[in-house]
Coordinates of C-alpha atoms in Angstrom, one line a residue:
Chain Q
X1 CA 129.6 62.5 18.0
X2 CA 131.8 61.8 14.9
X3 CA 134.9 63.3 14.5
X4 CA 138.8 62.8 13.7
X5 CA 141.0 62.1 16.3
X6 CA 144.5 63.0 16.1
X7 CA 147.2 61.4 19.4
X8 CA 149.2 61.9 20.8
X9 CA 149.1 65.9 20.7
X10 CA 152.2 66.6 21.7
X11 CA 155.4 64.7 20.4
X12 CA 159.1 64.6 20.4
X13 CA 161.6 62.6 18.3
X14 CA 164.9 62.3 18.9
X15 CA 167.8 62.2 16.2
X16 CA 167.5 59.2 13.7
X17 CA 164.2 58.0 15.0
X18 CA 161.0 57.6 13.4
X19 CA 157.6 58.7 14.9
X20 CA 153.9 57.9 14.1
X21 CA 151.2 60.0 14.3
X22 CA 147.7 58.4 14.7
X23 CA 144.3 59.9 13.0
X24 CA 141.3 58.1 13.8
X25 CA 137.9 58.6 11.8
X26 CA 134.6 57.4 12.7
X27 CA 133.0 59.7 10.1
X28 CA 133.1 56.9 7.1
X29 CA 134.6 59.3 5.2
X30 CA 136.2 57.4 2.3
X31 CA 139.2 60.7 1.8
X32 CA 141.7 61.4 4.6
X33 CA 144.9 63.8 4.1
X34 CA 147.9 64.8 6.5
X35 CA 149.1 68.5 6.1
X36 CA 151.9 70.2 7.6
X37 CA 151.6 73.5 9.1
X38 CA 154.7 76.0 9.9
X39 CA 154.6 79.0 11.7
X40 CA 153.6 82.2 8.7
X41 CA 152.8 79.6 6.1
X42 CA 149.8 78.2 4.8
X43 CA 148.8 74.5 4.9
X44 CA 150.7 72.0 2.9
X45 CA 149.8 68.6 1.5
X46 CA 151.9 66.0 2.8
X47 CA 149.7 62.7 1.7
X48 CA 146.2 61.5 0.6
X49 CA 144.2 58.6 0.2
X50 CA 140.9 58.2 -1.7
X51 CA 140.0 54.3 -0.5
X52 CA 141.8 51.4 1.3
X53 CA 145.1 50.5 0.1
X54 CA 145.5 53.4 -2.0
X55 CA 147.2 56.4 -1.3
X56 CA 148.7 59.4 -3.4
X57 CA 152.1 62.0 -2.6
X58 CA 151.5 65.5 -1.9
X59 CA 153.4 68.6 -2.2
X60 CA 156.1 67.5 0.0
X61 CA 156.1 63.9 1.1
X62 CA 159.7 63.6 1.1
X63 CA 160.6 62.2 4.6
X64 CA 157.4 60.5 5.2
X65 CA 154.9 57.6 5.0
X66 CA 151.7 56.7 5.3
X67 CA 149.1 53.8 4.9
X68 CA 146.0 53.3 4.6
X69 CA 145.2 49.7 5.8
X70 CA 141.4 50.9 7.4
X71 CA 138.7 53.3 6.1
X72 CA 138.7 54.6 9.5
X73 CA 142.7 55.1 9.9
X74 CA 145.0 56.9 8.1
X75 CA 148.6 56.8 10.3
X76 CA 151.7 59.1 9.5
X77 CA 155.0 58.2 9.8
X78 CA 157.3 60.9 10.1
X79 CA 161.2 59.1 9.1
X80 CA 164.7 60.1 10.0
X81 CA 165.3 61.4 6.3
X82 CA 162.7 64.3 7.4
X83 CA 165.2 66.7 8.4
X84 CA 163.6 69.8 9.6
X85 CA 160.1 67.5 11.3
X86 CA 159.2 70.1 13.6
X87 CA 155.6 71.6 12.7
X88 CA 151.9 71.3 13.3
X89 CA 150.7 68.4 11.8
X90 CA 146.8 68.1 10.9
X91 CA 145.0 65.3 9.4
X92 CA 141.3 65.7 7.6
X93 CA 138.8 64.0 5.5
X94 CA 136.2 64.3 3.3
X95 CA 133.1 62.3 2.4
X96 CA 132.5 59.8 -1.0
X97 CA 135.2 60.8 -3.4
X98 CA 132.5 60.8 -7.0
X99 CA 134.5 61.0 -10.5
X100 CA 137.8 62.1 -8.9
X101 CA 137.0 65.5 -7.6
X102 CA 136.7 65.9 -4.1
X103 CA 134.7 69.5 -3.8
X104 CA 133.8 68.9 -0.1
X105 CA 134.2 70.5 3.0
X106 CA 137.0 68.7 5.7
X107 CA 136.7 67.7 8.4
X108 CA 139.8 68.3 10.9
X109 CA 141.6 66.6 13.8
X110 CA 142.9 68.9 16.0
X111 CA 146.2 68.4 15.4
X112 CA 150.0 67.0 16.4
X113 CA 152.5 69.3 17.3
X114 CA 156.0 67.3 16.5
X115 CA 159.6 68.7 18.0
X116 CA 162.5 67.8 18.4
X117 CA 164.8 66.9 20.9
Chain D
X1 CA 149.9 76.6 -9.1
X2 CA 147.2 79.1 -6.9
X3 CA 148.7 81.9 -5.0
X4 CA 146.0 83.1 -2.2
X5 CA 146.7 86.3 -0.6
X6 CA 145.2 87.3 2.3
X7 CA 144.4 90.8 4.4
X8 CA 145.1 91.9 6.9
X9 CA 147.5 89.1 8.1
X10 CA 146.7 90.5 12.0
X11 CA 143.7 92.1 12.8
X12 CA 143.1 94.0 16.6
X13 CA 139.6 95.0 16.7
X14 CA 137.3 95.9 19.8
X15 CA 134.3 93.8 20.9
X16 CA 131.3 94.6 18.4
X17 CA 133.0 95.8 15.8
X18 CA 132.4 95.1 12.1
X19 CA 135.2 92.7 10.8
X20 CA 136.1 92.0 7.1
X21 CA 138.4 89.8 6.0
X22 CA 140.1 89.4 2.0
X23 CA 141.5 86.9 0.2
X24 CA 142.1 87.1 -3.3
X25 CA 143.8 84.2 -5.7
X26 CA 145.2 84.0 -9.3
X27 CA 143.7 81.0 -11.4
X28 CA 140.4 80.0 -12.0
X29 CA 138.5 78.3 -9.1
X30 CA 135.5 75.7 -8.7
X31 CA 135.1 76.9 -4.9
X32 CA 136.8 78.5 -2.2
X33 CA 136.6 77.2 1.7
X34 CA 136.8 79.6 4.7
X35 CA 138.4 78.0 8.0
X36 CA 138.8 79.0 11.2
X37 CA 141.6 77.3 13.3
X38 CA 141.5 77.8 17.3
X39 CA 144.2 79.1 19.5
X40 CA 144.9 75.0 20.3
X41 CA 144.9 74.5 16.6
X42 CA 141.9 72.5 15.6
X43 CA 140.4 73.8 12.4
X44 CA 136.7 74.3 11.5
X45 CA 135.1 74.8 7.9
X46 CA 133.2 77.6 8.1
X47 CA 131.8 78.1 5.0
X48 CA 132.2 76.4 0.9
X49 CA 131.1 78.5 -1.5
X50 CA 131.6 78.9 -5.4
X51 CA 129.3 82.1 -6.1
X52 CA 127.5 84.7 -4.6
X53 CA 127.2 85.0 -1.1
X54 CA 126.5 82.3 2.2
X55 CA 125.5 83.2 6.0
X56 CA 125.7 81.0 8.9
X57 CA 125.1 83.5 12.2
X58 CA 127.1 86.5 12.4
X59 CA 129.5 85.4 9.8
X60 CA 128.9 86.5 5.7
X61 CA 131.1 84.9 3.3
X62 CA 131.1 86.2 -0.2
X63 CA 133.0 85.5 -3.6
X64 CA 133.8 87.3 -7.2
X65 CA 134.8 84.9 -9.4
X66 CA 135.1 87.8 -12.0
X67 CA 137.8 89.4 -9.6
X68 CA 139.4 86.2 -8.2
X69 CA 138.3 87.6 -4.5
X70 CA 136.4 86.7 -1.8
X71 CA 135.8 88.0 1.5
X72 CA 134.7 86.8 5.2
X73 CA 132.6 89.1 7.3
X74 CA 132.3 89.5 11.2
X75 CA 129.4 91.4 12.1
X76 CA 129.0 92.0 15.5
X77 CA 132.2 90.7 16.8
X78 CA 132.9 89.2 20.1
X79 CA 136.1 88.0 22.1
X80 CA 135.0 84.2 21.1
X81 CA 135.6 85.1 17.2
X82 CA 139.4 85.8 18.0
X83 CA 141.1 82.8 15.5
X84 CA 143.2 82.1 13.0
X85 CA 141.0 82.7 9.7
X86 CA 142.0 80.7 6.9
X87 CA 141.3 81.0 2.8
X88 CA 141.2 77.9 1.1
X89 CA 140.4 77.9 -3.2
X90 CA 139.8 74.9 -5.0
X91 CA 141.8 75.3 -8.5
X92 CA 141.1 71.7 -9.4
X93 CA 139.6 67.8 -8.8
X94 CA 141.3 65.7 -6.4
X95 CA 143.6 66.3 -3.2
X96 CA 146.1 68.7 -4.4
X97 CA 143.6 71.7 -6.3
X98 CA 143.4 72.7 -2.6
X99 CA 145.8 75.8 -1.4
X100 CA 145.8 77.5 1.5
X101 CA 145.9 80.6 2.4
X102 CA 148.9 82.2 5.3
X103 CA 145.8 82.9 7.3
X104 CA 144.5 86.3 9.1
X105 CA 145.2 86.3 13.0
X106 CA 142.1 88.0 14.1
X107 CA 142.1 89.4 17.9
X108 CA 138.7 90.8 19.3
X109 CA 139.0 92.8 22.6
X110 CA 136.7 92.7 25.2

């Protein structure tokens, strides 16, 4: 079955380090997109990519990177200038991107849940 | 920028009861996405819908555009329904038209 795989699902980083967090596709999806989800709050755009080697900031990238070196992966990289890292992080995608508007339904891992040491 | 509200923000209800669930939004909107996220946190799309009403099984999504509302229905509930409901309007093309609702923590008892 296709599908979006998110690992590990549980992950701690310890001061000053930098973590990854892997999401796998096998949907040929050409869209994927990390969000960030804290406890109250709705989900928030971290980053997005429409096609290989292209990606595009979200609402609040600041502390993290991505790339998009694959269709089928889309890797976040959660740096030691993110200073408050622990939340619910959830990676989707959507199919064929046409004319810049992406009006699809996602598709959604089921998730990494980050914490600190 | 869209605000999305959405009520009740926890919902108790007893085993086959009738559930309805609100969002409503403040800009103009191409379409609106219902989600439903598990107790482990994996989310599933539910319904897309920009007018008028969709039904997949026991659940009825429907939309105003008029009113800037829309509103998921439960009919029938059941302990398996009990999620984290999410509202999701699109206000725009690309990546970040998308805002999400805080989500409605529904609970179905047996």
């Amino acid at each position: 079955d296709g599908g979006i795989t998110q690992s590990p699902k549980y992950l701690f980083r310890k001061e000053g380090q930098n973590v990854t967090l892997s999401c796998e596709q096998n949907l040929n999806h050409d869209a994927m997109y990390w969000y960030r989800q804290d406890p109250g709050q709705g989900l928030r755009l971290i980053y997005y990519s429409q096609i290989v080697n292209d990606f595009q900031k979200g609402d609040i990238a600041e502390g993290y990177s991505v790339s998009r070196e694959k269709k089928e992966s889309f890797p976040l990289t959660v740096t030691s200038a993110q200073k408050n890292p622990t939340a619910f992080y959830l990676c989707a995608s959507t199919p064929k991107v046409t004319g810049g508007l992406s009006n699809q339904p996602q598709h959604f891992g089921d998730g990494t849940r980050l914490s600190i040491l | 920028k869209n605000e999305v509200e959405q009520s009740p923000q926890n919902l108790t209800a007893q085993e086959g009861e009738f559930i309805t669930i609100n969002c409503s939004y403040s800009v103009g909107i191409s379409a609106l996405h219902w989600l439903q996220q598990h107790p482990g946190g994996g989310i599933v799309s539910l319904f897309m819908l920009s007018s008028g009403k969709k039904k997949h099984g026991r659940l009825i999504a429907t939309i105003n555009i008029q009113e800037k509302h829309s509103s998921l229905h439960i009919t029938a509930s059941h302990p398996r329904d009990s999620a984290v409901y999410i509202c999701a309007p699109r206000w725009g093309g690309g990546a970040d038209g998308l805002t999400f609702g805080k989500g409605t923590h529904l609970i179905i008892q047996p």
